[in-house]
Every structure is written in structure tokens, then in C-alpha cells.
Amino acid sequence: MTVLHESDGIDFRLVCDGCGAAVERLGANLHNWDLAWSFIKRHGWIGDRSRQGPHGCPRCTRRAAAAIDG
């Protein structure tokens, strides 16, 4: 699972399945997963729209693209 809930039960963070980079406090700032995902996706994150993922951060996305381009 790549969306992790914090101990308060409201806040959550998104974790990259590739490198472990995390975007913290998404629930506190964006309030729900759908809004958070639409915002994060515009900033280069890729993956499945579901909370379960997988999800990849912009850095891992660039690495994967560079490896394909060779």
C-alpha cells in the first residue's frame, strides 16, 4: 500500500514505490484522496488512481524514461 494514514486517522501521505520518497500531510492540506491525487499528479507523480498504487515520484519517472531512451 502506498498511501499511509497517520496516527490521527485523518492525515495521510503518499509514498513512492520506487525510492520511498514521501509527500507528507496530504490529508491535512487537501482533505481527501481524490483532491490530493489530482494535485500530486500535476506535479509529476504517476500511478494508479487508487490508494493502493503503485505510485511513482517524478524522480523515479524520469529515471525510468531515461533508461528506456537508453
PDB file of C-alpha atoms in Angstrom:
ATOM      1  CA  MET A   1       0.000   0.000   0.000  1.00  0.00           C
ATOM      2  CA  THR A   2       1.445   3.359  -0.926  1.00  0.00           C
ATOM      3  CA  VAL A   3      -0.931   5.728   0.833  1.00  0.00           C
ATOM      4  CA  LEU A   4      -0.279   5.633   4.540  1.00  0.00           C
ATOM      5  CA  HIS A   5      -2.599   7.050   7.169  1.00  0.00           C
ATOM      6  CA  GLU A   6      -1.103   8.879  10.115  1.00  0.00           C
ATOM      7  CA  SER A   7      -1.936   8.054  13.712  1.00  0.00           C
ATOM      8  CA  ASP A   8      -4.603  10.783  13.889  1.00  0.00           C
ATOM      9  CA  GLY A   9      -6.716   8.840  11.353  1.00  0.00           C
ATOM     10  CA  ILE A  10      -7.279  11.929   9.193  1.00  0.00           C
ATOM     11  CA  ASP A  11      -3.929  12.830   7.701  1.00  0.00           C
ATOM     12  CA  PHE A  12      -2.172  10.673   5.106  1.00  0.00           C
ATOM     13  CA  ARG A  13       0.963  10.648   2.984  1.00  0.00           C
ATOM     14  CA  LEU A  14       1.862   9.276  -0.432  1.00  0.00           C
ATOM     15  CA  VAL A  15       4.985   7.108  -0.713  1.00  0.00           C
ATOM     16  CA  CYS A  16       6.841   6.330  -3.948  1.00  0.00           C
ATOM     17  CA  ASP A  17       7.059   2.593  -4.579  1.00  0.00           C
ATOM     18  CA  GLY A  18      10.420   3.080  -6.306  1.00  0.00           C
ATOM     19  CA  CYS A  19      12.549   5.103  -3.901  1.00  0.00           C
ATOM     20  CA  GLY A  20      10.403   5.654  -0.818  1.00  0.00           C
ATOM     21  CA  ALA A  21      10.130   9.438  -1.240  1.00  0.00           C
ATOM     22  CA  ALA A  22       7.044  10.718   0.556  1.00  0.00           C
ATOM     23  CA  VAL A  23       4.681  13.656   0.301  1.00  0.00           C
ATOM     24  CA  GLU A  24       3.507  14.355   3.844  1.00  0.00           C
ATOM     25  CA  ARG A  25       0.368  15.924   5.319  1.00  0.00           C
ATOM     26  CA  LEU A  26      -1.833  15.475   2.262  1.00  0.00           C
ATOM     27  CA  GLY A  27      -4.970  14.912   4.318  1.00  0.00           C
ATOM     28  CA  ALA A  28      -4.351  17.951   6.481  1.00  0.00           C
ATOM     29  CA  ASN A  29      -3.863  20.189   3.458  1.00  0.00           C
ATOM     30  CA  LEU A  30      -6.002  18.682   0.695  1.00  0.00           C
ATOM     31  CA  HIS A  31      -8.571  16.827   2.828  1.00  0.00           C
ATOM     32  CA  ASN A  32      -9.295  13.792   0.646  1.00  0.00           C
ATOM     33  CA  TRP A  33      -7.544  11.328  -1.629  1.00  0.00           C
ATOM     34  CA  ASP A  34      -9.209  12.370  -4.904  1.00  0.00           C
ATOM     35  CA  LEU A  35      -8.207  16.001  -4.498  1.00  0.00           C
ATOM     36  CA  ALA A  36      -4.710  15.058  -3.328  1.00  0.00           C
ATOM     37  CA  TRP A  37      -4.150  12.709  -6.288  1.00  0.00           C
ATOM     38  CA  SER A  38      -5.286  15.267  -8.867  1.00  0.00           C
ATOM     39  CA  PHE A  39      -2.866  17.811  -7.333  1.00  0.00           C
ATOM     40  CA  ILE A  40       0.067  15.402  -6.992  1.00  0.00           C
ATOM     41  CA  LYS A  41      -0.386  14.021 -10.496  1.00  0.00           C
ATOM     42  CA  ARG A  42       0.023  17.531 -11.933  1.00  0.00           C
ATOM     43  CA  HIS A  43       3.426  17.630 -10.232  1.00  0.00           C
ATOM     44  CA  GLY A  44       4.832  14.574 -11.981  1.00  0.00           C
ATOM     45  CA  TRP A  45       3.641  11.622  -9.907  1.00  0.00           C
ATOM     46  CA  ILE A  46       2.404   8.632 -11.870  1.00  0.00           C
ATOM     47  CA  GLY A  47       0.446   5.539 -10.986  1.00  0.00           C
ATOM     48  CA  ASP A  48      -2.914   4.065 -10.340  1.00  0.00           C
ATOM     49  CA  ARG A  49      -5.654   6.413  -9.181  1.00  0.00           C
ATOM     50  CA  SER A  50      -6.416   4.094  -6.272  1.00  0.00           C
ATOM     51  CA  ARG A  51      -4.766   4.492  -2.898  1.00  0.00           C
ATOM     52  CA  GLN A  52      -3.136   1.090  -3.237  1.00  0.00           C
ATOM     53  CA  GLY A  53      -0.957   2.164  -6.139  1.00  0.00           C
ATOM     54  CA  PRO A  54       1.565   1.575  -7.372  1.00  0.00           C
ATOM     55  CA  HIS A  55       2.735   5.197  -7.400  1.00  0.00           C
ATOM     56  CA  GLY A  56       5.975   6.737  -8.649  1.00  0.00           C
ATOM     57  CA  CYS A  57       7.547  10.089  -7.862  1.00  0.00           C
ATOM     58  CA  PRO A  58       8.835  12.483 -10.561  1.00  0.00           C
ATOM     59  CA  ARG A  59      12.462  11.443  -9.945  1.00  0.00           C
ATOM     60  CA  CYS A  60      11.721   7.736 -10.486  1.00  0.00           C
ATOM     61  CA  THR A  61       9.582   8.587 -13.521  1.00  0.00           C
ATOM     62  CA  ARG A  62      12.492  10.482 -15.093  1.00  0.00           C
ATOM     63  CA  ARG A  63      14.891   7.610 -14.341  1.00  0.00           C
ATOM     64  CA  ALA A  64      12.568   5.082 -15.957  1.00  0.00           C
ATOM     65  CA  ALA A  65      12.157   7.278 -19.038  1.00  0.00           C
ATOM     66  CA  ALA A  66      15.945   7.768 -19.323  1.00  0.00           C
ATOM     67  CA  ALA A  67      16.517   4.015 -19.085  1.00  0.00           C
ATOM     68  CA  ILE A  68      14.019   3.401 -21.882  1.00  0.00           C
ATOM     69  CA  ASP A  69      15.563   6.097 -24.084  1.00  0.00           C
ATOM     70  CA  GLY A  70      18.928   4.484 -23.388  1.00  0.00           C
TER      71      GLY A  70
END
